[in-house]
Short mmCIF file of C-alpha atoms in Angstrom, two decimals:
data_model
loop_
_atom_site.label_atom_id
_atom_site.label_comp_id
_atom_site.label_asym_id
_atom_site.label_seq_id
_atom_site.Cartn_x
_atom_site.Cartn_y
_atom_site.Cartn_z
CA MET A 1 -0.02 0.04 0.05
CA ARG A 2 1.29 3.35 -0.90
CA ASN A 3 2.17 5.60 2.03
CA LEU A 4 0.09 8.70 1.40
CA THR A 5 0.12 9.70 5.06
CA ALA A 6 3.78 10.68 5.20
CA THR A 7 5.02 14.15 4.68
CA ARG A 8 4.99 14.59 0.82
CA PRO A 9 7.20 16.87 -1.23
CA ARG A 10 5.74 19.96 -2.80
CA GLN A 11 5.47 19.71 -6.55
CA PRO A 12 5.43 23.01 -8.53
CA TRP A 13 3.59 22.54 -11.79
CA THR A 14 2.71 24.81 -14.75
CA ALA A 15 -0.98 24.28 -15.83
CA PRO A 16 -1.11 23.28 -19.54
CA THR A 17 -2.78 25.60 -21.98
CA ALA A 18 -5.14 24.24 -24.58
CA SER A 19 -4.33 24.89 -28.25
CA ASP A 20 -7.28 22.95 -29.52
CA PRO A 21 -10.78 21.93 -28.26
CA VAL A 22 -10.36 18.95 -25.91
CA SER A 23 -11.94 15.77 -26.81
CA ALA A 24 -11.81 12.87 -24.30
CA SER A 25 -13.81 10.01 -22.99
CA LEU A 26 -12.66 9.15 -19.41
CA ARG A 27 -13.56 6.78 -16.57
CA LEU A 28 -12.64 8.71 -13.43
CA PRO A 29 -11.90 7.47 -9.99
CA GLY A 30 -14.75 6.53 -7.67
CA SER A 31 -16.49 9.06 -5.36
CA LYS A 32 -14.68 9.97 -2.07
CA SER A 33 -17.87 10.67 -0.41
CA ILE A 34 -19.39 7.25 -1.43
CA THR A 35 -16.30 5.34 -0.69
CA ASN A 36 -15.79 6.62 2.77
CA ARG A 37 -19.44 6.10 3.78
CA ALA A 38 -19.29 2.65 2.40
CA LEU A 39 -16.24 1.86 4.48
CA VAL A 40 -17.79 3.09 7.68
CA LEU A 41 -21.09 1.16 7.06
CA SER A 42 -19.23 -1.91 6.28
CA ALA A 43 -16.93 -1.83 9.28
CA LEU A 44 -20.27 -1.50 11.34
CA GLY A 45 -22.00 -4.23 9.54
CA ALA A 46 -23.00 -7.82 10.49
CA GLY A 47 -21.14 -9.43 7.79
CA PRO A 48 -18.35 -8.94 5.07
CA SER A 49 -18.76 -6.15 2.40
CA THR A 50 -16.85 -5.31 -0.84
CA LEU A 51 -16.52 -2.05 -2.53
CA THR A 52 -16.09 -2.23 -6.26
CA ARG A 53 -14.08 0.64 -8.00
CA PRO A 54 -13.53 2.59 -4.91
CA LEU A 55 -11.37 5.67 -4.85
CA ARG A 56 -7.82 5.09 -3.86
CA ALA A 57 -6.52 8.49 -2.63
CA ARG A 58 -5.26 9.89 0.58
CA ASP A 59 -8.54 10.52 2.21
CA THR A 60 -9.90 7.12 1.45
CA GLU A 61 -6.59 5.25 2.48
CA LEU A 62 -6.52 7.19 5.73
CA MET A 63 -10.26 6.21 6.40
CA ALA A 64 -9.38 2.52 5.78
CA ALA A 65 -6.40 2.92 8.06
CA ALA A 66 -8.57 4.58 10.72
CA LEU A 67 -11.18 1.73 10.70
CA ARG A 68 -8.42 -0.90 10.75
CA ALA A 69 -6.78 0.80 13.67
CA ILE A 70 -9.95 0.32 15.82
CA GLY A 71 -10.39 -3.40 14.98
CA ALA A 72 -12.09 -3.73 11.49
CA HIS A 73 -10.35 -5.84 8.84
CA VAL A 74 -9.96 -3.71 5.74
CA SER A 75 -8.05 -5.06 2.75
CA ILE A 76 -7.40 -2.36 -0.04
CA ALA A 77 -4.74 -4.45 -1.83
CA ASP A 78 -6.69 -4.75 -4.98
CA ASP A 79 -7.29 -1.29 -6.40
CA ASP A 80 -10.73 -2.29 -7.84
CA ARG A 81 -12.20 -4.39 -5.12
CA TRP A 82 -11.82 -3.60 -1.40
CA LEU A 83 -12.94 -5.99 1.23
CA VAL A 84 -14.10 -5.09 4.68
CA ARG A 85 -14.83 -7.72 7.52
CA PRO A 86 -16.39 -6.39 10.67
CA HIS A 87 -14.78 -7.21 13.94
CA GLN A 88 -14.93 -6.10 17.54
CA LEU A 89 -13.99 -2.51 17.76
CA VAL A 90 -11.20 -1.91 20.44
CA GLY A 91 -8.64 0.67 21.47
CA PRO A 92 -6.05 2.00 22.19
CA ALA A 93 -5.66 3.42 18.77
CA HIS A 94 -4.31 6.49 16.97
CA VAL A 95 -6.15 7.83 13.91
CA ASP A 96 -4.49 10.19 11.38
CA VAL A 97 -7.31 12.22 9.86
CA GLY A 98 -5.00 14.04 7.52
CA LEU A 99 -7.03 16.91 6.31
CA ALA A 100 -10.23 15.02 5.70
CA GLY A 101 -13.50 16.20 7.10
CA THR A 102 -15.01 12.87 6.53
CA ILE A 103 -12.58 11.12 8.82
CA MET A 104 -12.59 13.74 11.56
CA ARG A 105 -16.41 13.72 11.71
CA PHE A 106 -17.37 10.11 10.72
CA VAL A 107 -14.80 8.27 13.09
CA PRO A 108 -15.54 9.80 16.50
CA PRO A 109 -19.10 8.38 16.78
CA VAL A 110 -17.67 5.06 15.64
CA ALA A 111 -14.90 5.21 18.23
CA GLY A 112 -17.66 5.67 20.80
CA LEU A 113 -18.56 2.20 20.09
CA ALA A 114 -15.06 0.86 20.63
CA GLU A 115 -13.85 -0.55 23.75
CA GLY A 116 -10.96 1.68 24.69
CA GLN A 117 -9.24 4.99 23.96
CA VAL A 118 -9.01 6.42 20.36
CA THR A 119 -6.98 9.48 19.64
CA LEU A 120 -7.61 11.49 16.45
CA ASP A 121 -5.29 14.20 14.99
CA GLY A 122 -4.14 15.19 11.52
CA ASP A 123 -2.47 17.91 9.50
CA LEU A 124 -1.96 21.27 11.12
CA HIS A 125 -4.80 22.94 9.29
CA ALA A 126 -7.15 20.13 10.35
CA ARG A 127 -7.31 21.70 13.77
CA ASN A 128 -9.12 24.73 12.31
CA ARG A 129 -12.00 22.64 10.77
CA PRO A 130 -15.41 22.88 12.58
CA LEU A 131 -15.80 19.95 14.83
CA GLY A 132 -17.27 21.43 18.18
CA PRO A 133 -20.99 20.66 17.60
CA LEU A 134 -20.12 17.03 16.95
CA ILE A 135 -18.11 16.77 20.08
CA GLU A 136 -20.96 18.31 22.23
CA ALA A 137 -23.52 15.94 20.54
CA LEU A 138 -21.41 12.93 21.47
CA ARG A 139 -21.01 14.24 24.97
CA SER A 140 -24.72 14.63 25.35
CA LEU A 141 -25.04 10.98 24.44
CA GLY A 142 -22.71 9.94 27.27
CA VAL A 143 -19.60 9.57 25.14
CA ARG A 144 -16.44 10.92 26.84
CA VAL A 145 -14.51 13.14 24.58
CA ASP A 146 -11.34 15.03 25.59
CA THR A 147 -10.22 17.99 23.62
CA PRO A 148 -8.07 21.07 23.90
CA ALA A 149 -9.72 24.23 25.08
CA SER A 150 -10.35 25.21 21.41
CA GLY A 151 -12.71 22.15 21.22
CA SER A 152 -10.90 20.90 18.05
CA LEU A 153 -8.34 18.34 17.13
CA PRO A 154 -6.47 16.53 18.69
CA LEU A 155 -9.16 14.73 20.58
CA VAL A 156 -9.46 11.52 22.51
CA VAL A 157 -12.63 9.39 22.58
CA MET A 158 -12.87 7.12 25.53
CA GLY A 159 -14.97 4.38 24.08
CA ALA A 160 -17.07 2.24 26.41
CA GLY A 161 -17.95 -0.34 23.85
CA ARG A 162 -21.55 1.02 23.40
CA VAL A 163 -23.53 4.23 22.98
CA THR A 164 -26.91 4.33 24.56
CA GLY A 165 -28.35 6.85 21.85
CA GLY A 166 -31.41 8.77 22.11
CA GLU A 167 -31.89 12.25 20.87
CA VAL A 168 -29.42 15.17 20.16
CA VAL A 169 -29.74 18.87 19.05
CA ILE A 170 -27.00 20.06 16.81
CA ASP A 171 -26.27 23.16 14.78
CA ALA A 172 -24.85 21.72 11.64
CA SER A 173 -24.73 24.90 9.61
CA ALA A 174 -20.87 24.63 9.32
CA SER A 175 -20.90 21.19 7.68
CA SER A 176 -23.43 18.43 6.72
CA GLN A 177 -20.78 15.94 7.71
CA LEU A 178 -21.57 16.79 11.52
CA VAL A 179 -24.91 15.10 10.87
CA SER A 180 -23.71 12.40 8.65
CA GLY A 181 -21.04 11.34 11.14
CA LEU A 182 -23.81 10.78 13.77
CA LEU A 183 -26.14 8.98 11.51
CA LEU A 184 -23.73 6.56 10.05
CA ALA A 185 -22.92 5.02 13.48
CA ALA A 186 -26.47 5.54 14.91
CA PRO A 187 -27.94 1.94 14.00
CA ARG A 188 -25.36 0.48 16.26
CA PHE A 189 -26.54 2.68 19.32
CA ASP A 190 -28.69 0.90 21.82
CA ARG A 191 -31.70 3.10 21.26
CA GLY A 192 -30.80 4.48 17.74
CA LEU A 193 -30.62 8.17 17.29
CA VAL A 194 -32.78 11.32 16.59
CA VAL A 195 -30.84 14.22 15.39
CA ARG A 196 -32.43 17.65 15.28
CA HIS A 197 -30.70 20.46 13.49
CA VAL A 198 -31.25 24.10 14.89
CA GLY A 199 -29.62 26.84 13.15
CA PRO A 200 -28.98 28.21 9.67
CA PRO A 201 -29.60 25.87 6.82
CA VAL A 202 -27.45 22.78 6.69
CA PRO A 203 -25.20 23.15 3.53
CA SER A 204 -24.45 20.38 1.05
CA ALA A 205 -27.95 18.80 1.34
CA PRO A 206 -27.34 16.27 -1.45
CA HIS A 207 -24.55 14.70 0.84
CA LEU A 208 -27.13 14.24 3.66
CA ARG A 209 -29.45 12.51 1.14
CA MET A 210 -26.44 10.35 0.06
CA THR A 211 -25.97 9.31 3.85
CA VAL A 212 -29.65 8.33 4.22
CA GLN A 213 -29.74 6.46 0.96
CA MET A 214 -26.64 4.40 1.84
CA LEU A 215 -27.89 3.79 5.39
CA ARG A 216 -31.18 2.31 3.92
CA ALA A 217 -29.25 0.27 1.32
CA ALA A 218 -27.26 -1.19 4.34
CA GLY A 219 -30.60 -2.16 5.93
CA ALA A 220 -31.08 0.73 8.37
CA ALA A 221 -34.52 2.21 9.04
CA VAL A 222 -34.27 6.02 8.58
CA ASP A 223 -36.98 8.56 8.75
CA ASP A 224 -36.08 11.98 7.19
CA SER A 225 -39.70 13.12 6.47
CA THR A 226 -39.56 16.00 8.87
CA PRO A 227 -37.21 18.92 7.73
CA ASP A 228 -34.02 19.16 9.79
CA VAL A 229 -34.76 15.92 11.77
CA TRP A 230 -33.27 12.46 11.13
CA ALA A 231 -34.41 9.33 13.02
CA VAL A 232 -32.42 6.10 12.77
CA GLU A 233 -33.86 2.88 14.48
CA PRO A 234 -31.40 0.60 16.13
CA GLY A 235 -30.62 -2.48 14.26
CA PRO A 236 -28.06 -4.53 12.35
CA LEU A 237 -26.35 -3.35 9.22
CA THR A 238 -26.00 -5.93 6.47
CA GLY A 239 -22.82 -6.68 4.65
CA ARG A 240 -23.28 -5.97 1.00
CA SER A 241 -21.49 -5.04 -2.26
CA TRP A 242 -21.09 -1.42 -2.89
CA GLU A 243 -20.66 -0.13 -6.51
CA VAL A 244 -18.92 3.20 -6.20
CA GLU A 245 -19.88 5.93 -8.83
CA PRO A 246 -17.31 8.02 -10.41
CA ASP A 247 -16.62 11.20 -8.42
CA LEU A 248 -18.80 14.22 -9.73
CA SER A 249 -16.82 16.74 -7.87
CA GLY A 250 -13.55 15.44 -9.35
CA ALA A 251 -15.15 15.56 -12.86
CA VAL A 252 -16.20 19.11 -12.83
CA PRO A 253 -12.76 20.40 -13.85
CA PHE A 254 -12.74 18.03 -16.89
CA PHE A 255 -16.35 19.12 -17.77
CA ALA A 256 -15.11 22.77 -17.47
CA ALA A 257 -12.34 21.95 -20.00
CA ALA A 258 -14.97 21.14 -22.57
CA LEU A 259 -16.70 24.42 -21.88
CA VAL A 260 -13.62 26.69 -22.03
CA THR A 261 -12.23 25.05 -25.09
CA GLY A 262 -15.52 24.41 -27.08
CA GLY A 263 -14.61 20.67 -26.81
CA GLU A 264 -16.35 17.46 -25.69
CA MET A 265 -15.81 15.41 -22.51
CA THR A 266 -17.51 12.29 -21.62
CA LEU A 267 -17.43 10.72 -18.07
CA ARG A 268 -17.91 6.97 -18.52
CA GLY A 269 -19.50 4.66 -15.99
CA TRP A 270 -22.13 7.11 -14.88
CA PRO A 271 -25.29 5.51 -13.56
CA PRO A 272 -28.10 6.14 -15.94
CA GLN A 273 -30.60 6.75 -12.95
CA GLY A 274 -30.63 6.89 -9.21
CA SER A 275 -27.31 8.65 -8.61
CA ALA A 276 -26.51 9.41 -5.09
CA GLN A 277 -24.69 12.65 -6.36
CA PRO A 278 -26.31 15.98 -7.47
CA VAL A 279 -25.96 15.27 -11.10
CA GLU A 280 -29.19 17.17 -12.11
CA LEU A 281 -28.02 20.44 -10.38
CA LEU A 282 -24.65 20.12 -11.97
CA ARG A 283 -26.31 19.78 -15.36
CA THR A 284 -28.39 22.85 -14.84
CA LEU A 285 -25.35 25.01 -13.72
CA LEU A 286 -23.26 23.89 -16.57
CA GLN A 287 -26.19 24.60 -19.03
CA GLN A 288 -26.58 28.05 -17.64
CA MET A 289 -22.94 28.64 -18.21
CA GLY A 290 -23.20 27.68 -21.89
CA ALA A 291 -22.66 23.99 -22.08
CA GLU A 292 -24.76 21.18 -23.59
CA VAL A 293 -25.13 18.23 -21.17
CA ALA A 294 -26.39 14.87 -22.05
CA LEU A 295 -26.79 11.56 -19.93
CA THR A 296 -26.70 8.51 -22.26
CA THR A 297 -25.82 4.88 -21.86
CA GLU A 298 -22.20 5.67 -22.67
CA GLY A 299 -21.96 8.19 -19.77
CA LEU A 300 -22.29 11.82 -18.85
CA THR A 301 -21.24 14.19 -21.76
CA VAL A 302 -20.54 17.87 -21.71
CA ARG A 303 -20.04 19.84 -24.90
CA GLY A 304 -18.82 23.49 -25.20
CA THR A 305 -20.84 25.74 -27.49
CA GLY A 306 -17.94 28.32 -28.11
CA SER A 307 -18.79 30.67 -25.15
CA VAL A 308 -18.82 30.69 -21.43
CA ARG A 309 -21.72 32.73 -19.74
CA GLY A 310 -21.72 34.25 -16.44
CA LEU A 311 -23.87 32.77 -13.67
CA ARG A 312 -25.81 34.01 -10.58
CA ALA A 313 -26.34 30.97 -8.32
CA ASP A 314 -26.86 29.80 -4.76
CA LEU A 315 -24.13 26.97 -4.46
CA SER A 316 -24.95 25.86 -1.07
CA ASP A 317 -25.92 22.38 -2.14
CA VAL A 318 -22.83 21.91 -4.29
CA SER A 319 -20.19 23.95 -2.56
CA GLU A 320 -17.45 21.58 -3.53
CA LEU A 321 -17.77 22.82 -7.04
CA THR A 322 -17.15 26.49 -6.15
CA PRO A 323 -13.38 26.58 -7.12
CA ALA A 324 -13.77 25.09 -10.49
CA LEU A 325 -16.80 27.17 -11.23
CA THR A 326 -15.07 30.35 -10.04
CA ALA A 327 -12.33 29.57 -12.63
CA LEU A 328 -15.01 29.14 -15.34
CA ALA A 329 -16.55 32.57 -14.26
CA MET A 330 -13.15 34.23 -14.61
CA LEU A 331 -13.26 33.30 -18.38
CA ALA A 332 -17.02 34.10 -18.90
CA ASP A 333 -18.45 36.83 -21.05
CA SER A 334 -20.45 38.31 -18.32
CA PRO A 335 -20.29 38.74 -14.40
CA SER A 336 -21.18 36.04 -11.98
CA VAL A 337 -22.35 35.99 -8.43
CA PHE A 338 -22.07 32.95 -6.19
CA THR A 339 -23.86 32.87 -2.81
CA GLY A 340 -24.68 30.46 -0.02
CA ILE A 341 -21.05 29.23 0.46
CA GLY A 342 -19.75 30.95 3.49
CA HIS A 343 -19.27 27.59 5.08
CA ILE A 344 -16.46 26.61 2.70
CA ARG A 345 -14.24 29.13 4.70
CA GLY A 346 -13.95 26.05 7.03
CA HIS A 347 -12.81 23.57 4.48
CA GLU A 348 -9.20 22.62 3.67
CA THR A 349 -8.58 26.31 3.60
CA ASP A 350 -10.79 29.43 3.65
CA ARG A 351 -11.64 28.89 0.06
CA LEU A 352 -13.49 32.13 -0.43
CA ALA A 353 -10.40 34.18 0.80
CA ALA A 354 -8.03 31.94 -1.04
CA LEU A 355 -9.85 32.06 -4.44
CA ALA A 356 -10.24 35.91 -4.18
CA ARG A 357 -6.56 36.36 -3.24
CA GLU A 358 -4.93 34.17 -5.87
CA PHE A 359 -7.12 35.24 -8.82
CA THR A 360 -6.69 38.80 -7.95
CA ALA A 361 -2.93 38.29 -7.99
CA LEU A 362 -3.41 37.15 -11.63
CA GLY A 363 -5.44 40.27 -12.52
CA ALA A 364 -8.97 39.26 -11.73
CA ASP A 365 -11.56 41.53 -10.43
CA VAL A 366 -13.15 39.47 -7.73
CA THR A 367 -14.96 40.63 -4.64
CA GLU A 368 -15.36 38.49 -1.49
CA SER A 369 -18.54 38.66 0.51
CA PRO A 370 -19.40 36.80 3.85
CA ASP A 371 -21.13 34.01 2.05
CA GLY A 372 -19.82 34.23 -1.59
CA LEU A 373 -17.90 35.80 -4.44
CA GLU A 374 -18.64 38.41 -7.18
CA ILE A 375 -16.58 37.99 -10.35
CA ARG A 376 -16.27 40.54 -13.16
CA PRO A 377 -14.23 38.86 -15.91
CA ARG A 378 -11.27 40.69 -17.36
CA PRO A 379 -7.97 39.44 -19.01
CA LEU A 380 -5.93 37.33 -16.64
CA ARG A 381 -2.08 37.00 -16.75
CA GLY A 382 0.21 34.21 -15.73
CA GLY A 383 1.91 33.99 -12.43
CA MET A 384 2.21 31.79 -9.20
CA PHE A 385 -1.06 30.40 -7.80
CA ARG A 386 -0.82 29.11 -4.34
CA THR A 387 -2.94 26.06 -3.40
CA TYR A 388 -2.88 26.11 0.20
CA GLN A 389 -2.65 22.23 0.41
CA ASP A 390 -6.28 22.25 -0.95
CA HIS A 391 -7.08 19.99 -4.05
CA ARG A 392 -9.88 22.04 -5.23
CA MET A 393 -7.66 25.22 -5.42
CA ALA A 394 -5.46 23.19 -7.76
CA HIS A 395 -8.44 22.23 -9.88
CA ALA A 396 -9.40 26.02 -10.06
CA ALA A 397 -5.75 26.97 -11.29
CA ALA A 398 -5.81 24.16 -13.94
CA VAL A 399 -9.14 25.27 -15.31
CA ALA A 400 -7.90 28.90 -15.74
CA GLY A 401 -4.70 27.76 -17.13
CA LEU A 402 -6.52 26.35 -20.18
CA ALA A 403 -6.83 29.80 -21.49
CA VAL A 404 -4.14 31.71 -19.56
CA PRO A 405 -0.54 30.77 -20.35
CA GLY A 406 1.98 30.69 -17.46
CA ILE A 407 -0.15 29.91 -14.52
CA GLU A 408 2.12 27.99 -12.06
CA LEU A 409 0.84 26.03 -9.15
CA ASP A 410 3.03 26.04 -6.09
CA ASP A 411 1.99 22.38 -5.17
CA VAL A 412 0.02 20.09 -7.52
CA ALA A 413 0.70 17.25 -5.28
CA CYS A 414 -2.13 18.30 -2.95
CA THR A 415 -4.45 16.70 -5.47
CA SER A 416 -3.50 13.32 -4.03
CA LYS A 417 -6.15 14.00 -1.50
CA THR A 418 -8.83 12.75 -3.89
CA MET A 419 -7.21 12.12 -7.36
CA PRO A 420 -3.41 11.26 -7.28
CA GLU A 421 -3.39 10.94 -10.97
CA PHE A 422 -4.87 14.41 -11.64
CA PRO A 423 -1.60 16.15 -12.98
CA ALA A 424 -0.81 13.45 -15.52
CA LEU A 425 -4.36 12.95 -16.55
CA TRP A 426 -5.16 16.67 -16.83
CA SER A 427 -2.08 17.09 -19.11
CA ALA A 428 -2.99 14.26 -21.25
CA VAL A 429 -6.43 15.64 -21.75
CA VAL A 430 -5.48 19.02 -22.58
CA THR A 431 -2.61 18.00 -25.03
CA GLY A 432 -4.84 15.41 -26.72
CA LYS A 433 -2.62 12.45 -25.57
CA SER A 434 -5.23 10.78 -23.25
#
């Protein structure tokens, strides 16, 4: 197994500029969101499970290592088929969360079910990511969690081998993962769990629907009929085979390449119906920006029409797409306004501030607001683009580089978080050698 948790060297990289319309048909790696949810549900199941075409990247290897550390048998030797066999969850264990929100928010509730101490820590910036509401929710359920005064990582969960469950009230306006983490472990709680969200709207609602859909697929009884309330009945989770869809967020830069260059990009292996990811919302956004989008038996195809239009949109449900869409907006023929994304200030970096800062340095006219960005397109110039160890920032720079020569990323290796092959694959697509 490749060691993606070790300190990695920074890799400066010049984003390739497209001389012709791109034309490619790709099968991209699996969804990180689906892979990590499937790993957790499989580790908590009553029998073995398999994951077909999972994502192999830093975030998912760290999740596999975390579950293995607390007792589950997780084999990821085969790239295309991972095997998980549940086992008694025990400590002491140390979990490296890296910079992954899914690990730091999904593993603590699971650790409460372990017998013994589980310590979680990660990359330096991980200590700035919102975690407090989850910690308080676990404490209200009787789980002992020790944290620094800041209420963030590093934290220690003193597992008692069981969690009584019941009802918790949580403000999950900073991240839907705060709710998903509780729900994924809830079937194993003695009394199940009712989660009530109180506060501003929970962002990334499609990810919550994904969590509920996958819980039901694993045999859990979940009632989400009341807005902002999720009720999970106690009961066994079944082992099963998970087919992992291609990652929609990771595909967006490639779709953007078709739009910027007037080319065509097909993502093979896309489910013809019933996707757990917000494909219809993405289709609408790309069409509004000037693309033609078709879902066929071959896959999901995006065609550029020769122009990129500005967009006014609330991106709260698809905030992961903000960096790539911001880069598209920089190359559009009219202004764009993105709102509903204030919560991405707490992602791998403060993405709103980072996008505004880095594109302004390249000559952009972009204004940062508390919950969004306003972009007024004008010619950009080449120069250094800092990624802040954030894979989505690297994607934004790559998209802008399609039309702007000389954009240099200070560190493209950060894309290993969700797509280690991104630099080589992107270069091959842009140069026509894929």
